[in-house]
PDB file of C-alpha atoms in Angstrom:
ATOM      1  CA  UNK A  29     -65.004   2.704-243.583  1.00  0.00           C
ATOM      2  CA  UNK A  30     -62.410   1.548-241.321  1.00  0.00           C
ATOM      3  CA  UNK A  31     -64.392   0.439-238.145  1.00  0.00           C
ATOM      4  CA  UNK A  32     -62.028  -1.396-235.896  1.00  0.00           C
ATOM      5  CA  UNK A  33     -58.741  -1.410-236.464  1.00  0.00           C
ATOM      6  CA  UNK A  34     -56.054  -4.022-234.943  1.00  0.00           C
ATOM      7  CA  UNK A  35     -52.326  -4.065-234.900  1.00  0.00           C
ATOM      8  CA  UNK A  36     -50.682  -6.111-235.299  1.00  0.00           C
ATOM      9  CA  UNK A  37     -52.501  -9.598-237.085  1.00  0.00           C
ATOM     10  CA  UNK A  38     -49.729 -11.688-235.401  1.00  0.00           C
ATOM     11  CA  UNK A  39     -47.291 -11.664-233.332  1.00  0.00           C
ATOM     12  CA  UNK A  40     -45.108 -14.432-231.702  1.00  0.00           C
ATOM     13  CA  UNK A  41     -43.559 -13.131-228.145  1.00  0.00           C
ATOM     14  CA  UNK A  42     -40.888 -15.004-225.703  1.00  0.00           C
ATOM     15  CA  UNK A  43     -42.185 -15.509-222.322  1.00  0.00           C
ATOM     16  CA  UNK A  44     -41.546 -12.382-220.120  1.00  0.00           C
ATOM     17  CA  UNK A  45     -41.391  -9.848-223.140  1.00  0.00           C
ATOM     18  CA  UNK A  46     -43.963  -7.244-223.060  1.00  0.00           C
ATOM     19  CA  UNK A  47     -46.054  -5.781-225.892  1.00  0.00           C
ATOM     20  CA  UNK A  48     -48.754  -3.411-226.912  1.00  0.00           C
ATOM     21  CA  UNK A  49     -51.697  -4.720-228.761  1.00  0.00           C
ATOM     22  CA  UNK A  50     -53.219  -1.393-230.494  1.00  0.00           C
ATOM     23  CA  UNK A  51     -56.645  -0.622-231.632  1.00  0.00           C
ATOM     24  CA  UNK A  52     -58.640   2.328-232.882  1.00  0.00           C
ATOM     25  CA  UNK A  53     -61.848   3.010-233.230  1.00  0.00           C
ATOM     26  CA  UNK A  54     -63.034   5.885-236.002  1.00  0.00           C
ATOM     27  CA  UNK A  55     -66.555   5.662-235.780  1.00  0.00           C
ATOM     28  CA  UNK A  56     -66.821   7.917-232.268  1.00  0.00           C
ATOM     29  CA  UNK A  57     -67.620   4.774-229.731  1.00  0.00           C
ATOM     30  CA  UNK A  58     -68.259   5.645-226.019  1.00  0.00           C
ATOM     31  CA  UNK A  59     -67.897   1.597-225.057  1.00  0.00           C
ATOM     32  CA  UNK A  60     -64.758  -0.261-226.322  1.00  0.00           C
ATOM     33  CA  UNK A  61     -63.668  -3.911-224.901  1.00  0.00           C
ATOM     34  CA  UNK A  62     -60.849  -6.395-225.450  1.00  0.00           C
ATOM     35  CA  UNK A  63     -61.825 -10.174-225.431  1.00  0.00           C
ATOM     36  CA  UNK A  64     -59.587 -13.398-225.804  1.00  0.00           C
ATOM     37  CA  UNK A  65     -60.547 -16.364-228.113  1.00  0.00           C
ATOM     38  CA  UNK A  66     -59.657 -19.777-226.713  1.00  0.00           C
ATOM     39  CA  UNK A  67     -61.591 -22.874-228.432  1.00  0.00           C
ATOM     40  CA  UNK A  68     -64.444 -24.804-226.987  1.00  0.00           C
ATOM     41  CA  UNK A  69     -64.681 -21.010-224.592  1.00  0.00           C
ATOM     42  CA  UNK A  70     -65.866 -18.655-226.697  1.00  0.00           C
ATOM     43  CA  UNK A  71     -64.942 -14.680-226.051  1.00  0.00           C
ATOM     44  CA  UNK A  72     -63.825 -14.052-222.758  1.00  0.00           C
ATOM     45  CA  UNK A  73     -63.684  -9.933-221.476  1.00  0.00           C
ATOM     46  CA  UNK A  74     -60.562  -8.903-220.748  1.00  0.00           C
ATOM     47  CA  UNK A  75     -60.786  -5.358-219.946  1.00  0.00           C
ATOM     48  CA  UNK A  76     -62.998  -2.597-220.689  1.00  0.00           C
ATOM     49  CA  UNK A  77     -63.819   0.956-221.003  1.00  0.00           C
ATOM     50  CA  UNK A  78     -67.670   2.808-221.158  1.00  0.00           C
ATOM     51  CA  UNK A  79     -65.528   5.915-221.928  1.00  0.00           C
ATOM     52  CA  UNK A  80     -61.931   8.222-222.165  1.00  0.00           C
ATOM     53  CA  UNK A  81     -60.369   8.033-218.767  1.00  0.00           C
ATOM     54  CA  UNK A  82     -62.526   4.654-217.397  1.00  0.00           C
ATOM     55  CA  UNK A  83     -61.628   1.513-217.530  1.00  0.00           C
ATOM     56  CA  UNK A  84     -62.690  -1.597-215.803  1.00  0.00           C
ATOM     57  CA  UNK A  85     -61.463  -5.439-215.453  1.00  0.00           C
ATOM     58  CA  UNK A  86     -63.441  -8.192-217.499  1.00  0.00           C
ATOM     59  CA  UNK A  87     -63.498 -11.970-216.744  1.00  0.00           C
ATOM     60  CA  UNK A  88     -59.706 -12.288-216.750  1.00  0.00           C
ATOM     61  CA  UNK A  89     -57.795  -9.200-216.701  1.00  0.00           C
ATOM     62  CA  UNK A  90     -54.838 -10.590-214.940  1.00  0.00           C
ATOM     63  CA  UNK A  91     -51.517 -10.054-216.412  1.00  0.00           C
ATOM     64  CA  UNK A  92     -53.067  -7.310-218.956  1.00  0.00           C
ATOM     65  CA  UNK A  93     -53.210  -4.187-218.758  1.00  0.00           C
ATOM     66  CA  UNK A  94     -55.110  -0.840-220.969  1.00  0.00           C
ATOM     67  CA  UNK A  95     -55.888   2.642-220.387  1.00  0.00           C
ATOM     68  CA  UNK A  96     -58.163   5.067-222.546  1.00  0.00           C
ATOM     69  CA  UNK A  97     -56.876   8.491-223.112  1.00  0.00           C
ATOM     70  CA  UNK A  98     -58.667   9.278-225.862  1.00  0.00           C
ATOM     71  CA  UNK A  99     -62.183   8.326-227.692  1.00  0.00           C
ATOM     72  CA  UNK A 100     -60.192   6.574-230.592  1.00  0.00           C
ATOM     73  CA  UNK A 101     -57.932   4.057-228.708  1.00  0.00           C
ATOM     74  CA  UNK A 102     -57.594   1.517-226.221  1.00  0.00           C
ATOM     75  CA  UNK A 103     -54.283  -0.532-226.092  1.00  0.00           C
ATOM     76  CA  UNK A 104     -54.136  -3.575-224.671  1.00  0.00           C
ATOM     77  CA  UNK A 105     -50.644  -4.307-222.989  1.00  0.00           C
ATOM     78  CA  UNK A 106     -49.274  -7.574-221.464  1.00  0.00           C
ATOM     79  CA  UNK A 107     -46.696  -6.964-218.639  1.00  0.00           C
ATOM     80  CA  UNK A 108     -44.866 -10.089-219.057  1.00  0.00           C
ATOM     81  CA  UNK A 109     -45.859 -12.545-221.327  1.00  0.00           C
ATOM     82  CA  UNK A 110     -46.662 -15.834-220.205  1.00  0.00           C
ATOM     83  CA  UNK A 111     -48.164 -19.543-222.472  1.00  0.00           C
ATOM     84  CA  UNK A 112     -51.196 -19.298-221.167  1.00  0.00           C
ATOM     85  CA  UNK A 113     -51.635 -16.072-222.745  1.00  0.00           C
ATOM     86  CA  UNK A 114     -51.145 -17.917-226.334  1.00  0.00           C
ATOM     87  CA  UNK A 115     -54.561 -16.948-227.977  1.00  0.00           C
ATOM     88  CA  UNK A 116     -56.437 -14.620-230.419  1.00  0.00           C
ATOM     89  CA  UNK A 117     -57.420 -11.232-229.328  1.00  0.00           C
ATOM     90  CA  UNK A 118     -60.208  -9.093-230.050  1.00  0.00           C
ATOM     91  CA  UNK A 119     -61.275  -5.438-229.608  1.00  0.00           C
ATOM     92  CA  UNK A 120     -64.212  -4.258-229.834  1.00  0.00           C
ATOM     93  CA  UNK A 121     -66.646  -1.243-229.918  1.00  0.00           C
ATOM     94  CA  UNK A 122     -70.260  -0.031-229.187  1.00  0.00           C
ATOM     95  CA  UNK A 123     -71.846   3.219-230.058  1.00  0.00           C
ATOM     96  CA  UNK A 124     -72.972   3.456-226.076  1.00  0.00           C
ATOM     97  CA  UNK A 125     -72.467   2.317-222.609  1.00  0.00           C
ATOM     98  CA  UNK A 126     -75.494   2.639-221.213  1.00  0.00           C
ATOM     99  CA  UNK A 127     -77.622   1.479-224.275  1.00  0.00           C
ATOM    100  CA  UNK A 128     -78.194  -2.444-225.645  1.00  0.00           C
ATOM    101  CA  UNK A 129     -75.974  -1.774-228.915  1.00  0.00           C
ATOM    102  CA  UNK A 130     -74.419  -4.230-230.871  1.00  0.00           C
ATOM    103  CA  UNK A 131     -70.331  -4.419-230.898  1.00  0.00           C
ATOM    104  CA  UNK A 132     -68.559  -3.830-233.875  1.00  0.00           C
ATOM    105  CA  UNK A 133     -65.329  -6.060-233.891  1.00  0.00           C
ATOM    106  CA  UNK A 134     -61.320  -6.206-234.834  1.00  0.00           C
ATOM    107  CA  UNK A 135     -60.157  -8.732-237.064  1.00  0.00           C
ATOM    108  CA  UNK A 136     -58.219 -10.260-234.368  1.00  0.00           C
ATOM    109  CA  UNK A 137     -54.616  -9.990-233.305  1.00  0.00           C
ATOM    110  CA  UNK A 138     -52.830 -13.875-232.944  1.00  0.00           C
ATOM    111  CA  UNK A 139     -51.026 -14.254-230.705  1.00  0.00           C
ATOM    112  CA  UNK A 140     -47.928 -17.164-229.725  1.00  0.00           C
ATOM    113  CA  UNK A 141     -45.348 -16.743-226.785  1.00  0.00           C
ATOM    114  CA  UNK A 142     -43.050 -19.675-226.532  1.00  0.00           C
TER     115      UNK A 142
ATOM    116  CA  UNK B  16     -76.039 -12.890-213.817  1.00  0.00           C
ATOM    117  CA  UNK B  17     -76.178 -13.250-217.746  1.00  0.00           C
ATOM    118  CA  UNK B  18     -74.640 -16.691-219.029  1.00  0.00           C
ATOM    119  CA  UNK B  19     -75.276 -18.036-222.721  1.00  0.00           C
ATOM    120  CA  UNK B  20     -75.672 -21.977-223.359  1.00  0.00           C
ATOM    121  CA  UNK B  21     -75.053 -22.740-226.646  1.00  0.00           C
ATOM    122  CA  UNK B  22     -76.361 -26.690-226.856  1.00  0.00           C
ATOM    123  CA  UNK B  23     -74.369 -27.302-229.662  1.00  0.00           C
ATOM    124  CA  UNK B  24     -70.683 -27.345-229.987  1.00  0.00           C
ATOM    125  CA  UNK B  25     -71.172 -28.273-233.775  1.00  0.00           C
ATOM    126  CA  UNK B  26     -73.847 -29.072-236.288  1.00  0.00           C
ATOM    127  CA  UNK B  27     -73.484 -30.810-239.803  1.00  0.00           C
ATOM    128  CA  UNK B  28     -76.423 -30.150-242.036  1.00  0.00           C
ATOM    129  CA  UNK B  29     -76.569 -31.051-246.138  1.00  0.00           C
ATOM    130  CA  UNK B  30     -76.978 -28.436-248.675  1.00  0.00           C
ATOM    131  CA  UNK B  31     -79.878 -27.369-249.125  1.00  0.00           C
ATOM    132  CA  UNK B  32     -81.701 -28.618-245.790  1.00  0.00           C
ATOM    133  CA  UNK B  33     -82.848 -26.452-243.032  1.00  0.00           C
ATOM    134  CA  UNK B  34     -80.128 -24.744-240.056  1.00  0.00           C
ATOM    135  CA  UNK B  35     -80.689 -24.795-236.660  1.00  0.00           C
ATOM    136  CA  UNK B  36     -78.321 -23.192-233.737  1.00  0.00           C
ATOM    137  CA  UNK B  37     -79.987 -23.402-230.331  1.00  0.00           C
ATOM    138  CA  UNK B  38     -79.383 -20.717-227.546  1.00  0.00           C
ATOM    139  CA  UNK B  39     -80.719 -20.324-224.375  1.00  0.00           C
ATOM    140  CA  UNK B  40     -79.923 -17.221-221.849  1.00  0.00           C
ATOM    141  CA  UNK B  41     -80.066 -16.262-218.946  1.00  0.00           C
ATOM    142  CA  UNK B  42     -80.666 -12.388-217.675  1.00  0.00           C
ATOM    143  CA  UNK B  43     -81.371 -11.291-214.571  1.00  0.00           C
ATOM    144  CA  UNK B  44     -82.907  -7.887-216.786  1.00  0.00           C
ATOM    145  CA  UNK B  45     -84.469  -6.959-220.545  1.00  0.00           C
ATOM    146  CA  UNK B  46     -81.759  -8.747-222.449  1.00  0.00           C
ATOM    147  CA  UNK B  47     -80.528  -7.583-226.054  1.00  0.00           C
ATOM    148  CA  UNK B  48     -79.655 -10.833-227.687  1.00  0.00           C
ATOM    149  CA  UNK B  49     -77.186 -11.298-230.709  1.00  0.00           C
ATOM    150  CA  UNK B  50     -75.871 -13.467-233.021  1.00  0.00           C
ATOM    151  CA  UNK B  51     -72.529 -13.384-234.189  1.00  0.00           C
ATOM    152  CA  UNK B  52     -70.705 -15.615-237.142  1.00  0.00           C
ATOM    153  CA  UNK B  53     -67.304 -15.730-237.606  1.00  0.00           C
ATOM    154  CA  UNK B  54     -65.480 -17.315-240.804  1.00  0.00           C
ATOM    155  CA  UNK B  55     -62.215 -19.040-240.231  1.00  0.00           C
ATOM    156  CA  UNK B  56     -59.431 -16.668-239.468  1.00  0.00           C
ATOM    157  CA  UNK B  57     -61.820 -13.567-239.759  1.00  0.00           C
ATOM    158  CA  UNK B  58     -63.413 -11.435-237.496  1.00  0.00           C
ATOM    159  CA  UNK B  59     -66.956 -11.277-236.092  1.00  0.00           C
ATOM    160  CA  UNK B  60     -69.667 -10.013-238.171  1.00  0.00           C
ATOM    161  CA  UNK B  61     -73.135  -9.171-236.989  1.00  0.00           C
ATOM    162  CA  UNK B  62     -75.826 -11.205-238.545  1.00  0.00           C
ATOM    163  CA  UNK B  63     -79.111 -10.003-236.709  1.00  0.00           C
ATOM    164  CA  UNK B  64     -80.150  -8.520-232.663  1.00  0.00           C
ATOM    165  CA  UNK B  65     -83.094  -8.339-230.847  1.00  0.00           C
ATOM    166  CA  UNK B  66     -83.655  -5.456-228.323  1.00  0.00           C
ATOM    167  CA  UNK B  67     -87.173  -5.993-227.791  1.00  0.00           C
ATOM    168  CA  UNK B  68     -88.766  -4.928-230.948  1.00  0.00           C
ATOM    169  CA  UNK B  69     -90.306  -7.763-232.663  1.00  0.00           C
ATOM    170  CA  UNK B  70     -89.703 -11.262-231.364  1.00  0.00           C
ATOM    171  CA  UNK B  71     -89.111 -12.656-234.720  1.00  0.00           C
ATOM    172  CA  UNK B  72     -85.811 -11.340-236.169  1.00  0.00           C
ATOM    173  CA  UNK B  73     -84.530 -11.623-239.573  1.00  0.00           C
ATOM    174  CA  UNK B  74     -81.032 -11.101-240.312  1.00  0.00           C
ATOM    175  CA  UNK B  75     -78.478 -11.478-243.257  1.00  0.00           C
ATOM    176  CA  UNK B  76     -78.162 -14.014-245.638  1.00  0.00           C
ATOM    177  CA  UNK B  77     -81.336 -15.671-244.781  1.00  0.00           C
ATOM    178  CA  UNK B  78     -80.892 -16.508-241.235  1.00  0.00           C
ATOM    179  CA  UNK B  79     -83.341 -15.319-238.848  1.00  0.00           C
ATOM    180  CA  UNK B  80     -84.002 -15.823-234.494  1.00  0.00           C
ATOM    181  CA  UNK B  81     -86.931 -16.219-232.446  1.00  0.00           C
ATOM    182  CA  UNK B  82     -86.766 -14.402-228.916  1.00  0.00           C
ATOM    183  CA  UNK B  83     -88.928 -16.704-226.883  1.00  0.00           C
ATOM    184  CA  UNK B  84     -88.999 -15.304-223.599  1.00  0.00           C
ATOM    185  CA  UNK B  85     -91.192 -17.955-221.680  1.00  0.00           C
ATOM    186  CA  UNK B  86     -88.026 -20.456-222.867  1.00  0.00           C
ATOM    187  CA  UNK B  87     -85.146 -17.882-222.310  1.00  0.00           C
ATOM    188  CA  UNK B  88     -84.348 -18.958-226.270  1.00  0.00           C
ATOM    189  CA  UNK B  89     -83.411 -17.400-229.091  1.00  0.00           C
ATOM    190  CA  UNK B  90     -82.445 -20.194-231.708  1.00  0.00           C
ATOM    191  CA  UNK B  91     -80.924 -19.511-234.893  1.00  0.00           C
ATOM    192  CA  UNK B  92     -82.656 -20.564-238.350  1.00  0.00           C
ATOM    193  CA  UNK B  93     -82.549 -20.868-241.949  1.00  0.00           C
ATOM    194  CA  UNK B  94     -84.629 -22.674-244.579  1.00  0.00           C
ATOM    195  CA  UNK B  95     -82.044 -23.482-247.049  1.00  0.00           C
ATOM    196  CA  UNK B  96     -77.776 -24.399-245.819  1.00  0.00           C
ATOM    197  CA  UNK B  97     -74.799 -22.906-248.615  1.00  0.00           C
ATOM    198  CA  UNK B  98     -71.700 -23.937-248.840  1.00  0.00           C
ATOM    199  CA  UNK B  99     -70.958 -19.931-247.806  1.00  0.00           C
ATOM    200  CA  UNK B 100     -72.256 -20.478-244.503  1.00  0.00           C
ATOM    201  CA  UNK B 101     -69.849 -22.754-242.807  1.00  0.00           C
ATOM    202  CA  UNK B 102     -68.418 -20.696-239.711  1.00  0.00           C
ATOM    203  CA  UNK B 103     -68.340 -20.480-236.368  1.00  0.00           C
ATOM    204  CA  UNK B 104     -71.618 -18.920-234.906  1.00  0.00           C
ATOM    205  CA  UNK B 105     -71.680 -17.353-231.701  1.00  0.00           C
ATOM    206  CA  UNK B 106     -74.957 -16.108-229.319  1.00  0.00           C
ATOM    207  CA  UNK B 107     -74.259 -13.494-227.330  1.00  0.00           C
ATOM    208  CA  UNK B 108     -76.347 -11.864-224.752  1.00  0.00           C
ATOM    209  CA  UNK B 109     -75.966  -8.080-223.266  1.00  0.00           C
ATOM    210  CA  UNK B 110     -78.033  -6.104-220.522  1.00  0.00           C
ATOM    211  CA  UNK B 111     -77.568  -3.066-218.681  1.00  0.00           C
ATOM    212  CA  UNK B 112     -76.631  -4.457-215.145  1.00  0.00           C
ATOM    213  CA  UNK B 113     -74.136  -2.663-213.410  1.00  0.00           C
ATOM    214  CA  UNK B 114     -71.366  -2.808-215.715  1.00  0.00           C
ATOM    215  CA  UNK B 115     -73.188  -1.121-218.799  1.00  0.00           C
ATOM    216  CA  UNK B 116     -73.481  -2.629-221.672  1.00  0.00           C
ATOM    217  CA  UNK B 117     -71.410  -6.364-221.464  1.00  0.00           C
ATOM    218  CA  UNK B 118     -71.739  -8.935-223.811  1.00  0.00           C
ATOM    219  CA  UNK B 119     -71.477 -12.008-222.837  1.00  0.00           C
ATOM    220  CA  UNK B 120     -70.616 -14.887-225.266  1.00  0.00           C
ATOM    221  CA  UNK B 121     -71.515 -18.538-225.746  1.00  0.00           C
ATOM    222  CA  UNK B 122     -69.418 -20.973-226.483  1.00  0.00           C
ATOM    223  CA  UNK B 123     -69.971 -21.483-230.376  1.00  0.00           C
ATOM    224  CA  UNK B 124     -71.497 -23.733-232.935  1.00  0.00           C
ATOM    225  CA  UNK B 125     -69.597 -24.953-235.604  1.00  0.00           C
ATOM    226  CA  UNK B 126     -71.533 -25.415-238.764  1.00  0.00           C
ATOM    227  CA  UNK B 127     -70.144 -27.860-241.379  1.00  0.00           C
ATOM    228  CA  UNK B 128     -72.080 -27.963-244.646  1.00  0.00           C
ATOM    229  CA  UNK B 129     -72.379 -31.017-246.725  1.00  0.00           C
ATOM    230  CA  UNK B 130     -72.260 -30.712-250.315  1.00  0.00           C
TER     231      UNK B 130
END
């Protein structure tokens, strides 16, 4: 029973590098979502996706990108790195789009950029 | 537009005594509601939903929620604190308004338990 699946569990960046958060999904999701964790704020949506080829902006999709190109993933990608971008990540999935399921979780990626 | 208020940052209780998170939504349609704990440096784990079934919801490890529409709440309880359940508890809401099925997070509660 895998679930959710995040890679990596940490990573520490320099500002302006790139990187590719990864995660997979093997229990055939339509609906899969990337969130931040900053405290006293709660999740925040970053991006997400009701499907393979569809993707959407969240709360606060700037300076991240993703793309869906098949059922399984959805990789999260910052451009260029910046502080403010210092937090934990979470993806995310739910058996439907259009139907009030609940969201099975990553254990988190954290991230640092100095 | 769905929003969560949760009206406790954090919440100290003894061993033993009774728990209770407070939530209140807002949803502009039918809302599924959720709660969500999360043990420090873990993920999120599901401890009960309502999607209009019954109003009273039990959940795991002894923790149920009350969907009281007329007070756009759905408060978290449990008779009897552990140890085990210090954690950061979230209430989330999600509806079907435009953008399919979003969840939309509170802020968290952070439960300390007193031994």
């Amino acid at each position: 029973n895998a679930g959710v699946t995040q890679t990596p569990k940490f990573q520490v960046l320099k500002t302006g590098q790139s990187m590719t958060l990864q995660c997979a999904q093997d229990m055939n999701h339509e609906y899969m979502s990337w969130y931040r964790q900053d405290p006293g704020m709660g999740l925040r949506l970053i991006h997400y996706s009701v499907g393979a080829g569809i993707t959407d902006q969240g709360e606060v999709p700037n300076g991240y990108n993703v793309s869906r190109s098949t059922t399984e993933d959805f990789p999260l990608r910052l451009l260029s790195a910046a502080p403010s971008q210092t937090s934990v990540y979470f993806c995310a999935s739910s058996y439907s789009a259009i139907l009030n399921t609940e969201a099975f979780f990553g254990q988190g990626t954290r991230l640092t950029v100095v | 537009a769905q929003s969560v208020t949760q009206l406790d940052s954090h919440v100290s209780v003894s061993e033993g005594t009774p728990v209770l998170l407070r939530c209140n939504y807002s949803s502009s349609y039918s809302p599924s509601l959720f709660w969500y704990v999360q043990h420090p440096n873990k993920g999120l784990q599901l401890l009960l939903k309502y999607t209009s079934a019954a109003t009273l919801v039990k959940g795991i490890n002894g923790f149920e929620a009350e969907f009281k529409k007329s007070e756009t709440s759905f408060h978290l309880t449990k008779p009897s604190a552990h140890m085990s359940d210090a954690a950061e508890y979230f209430c989330v809401v999600s509806d079907l308004e435009n953008t399919g099925n979003q969840f939309y997070f509170g802020t968290g509660t952070s439960l300390t338990v007193i031994p």
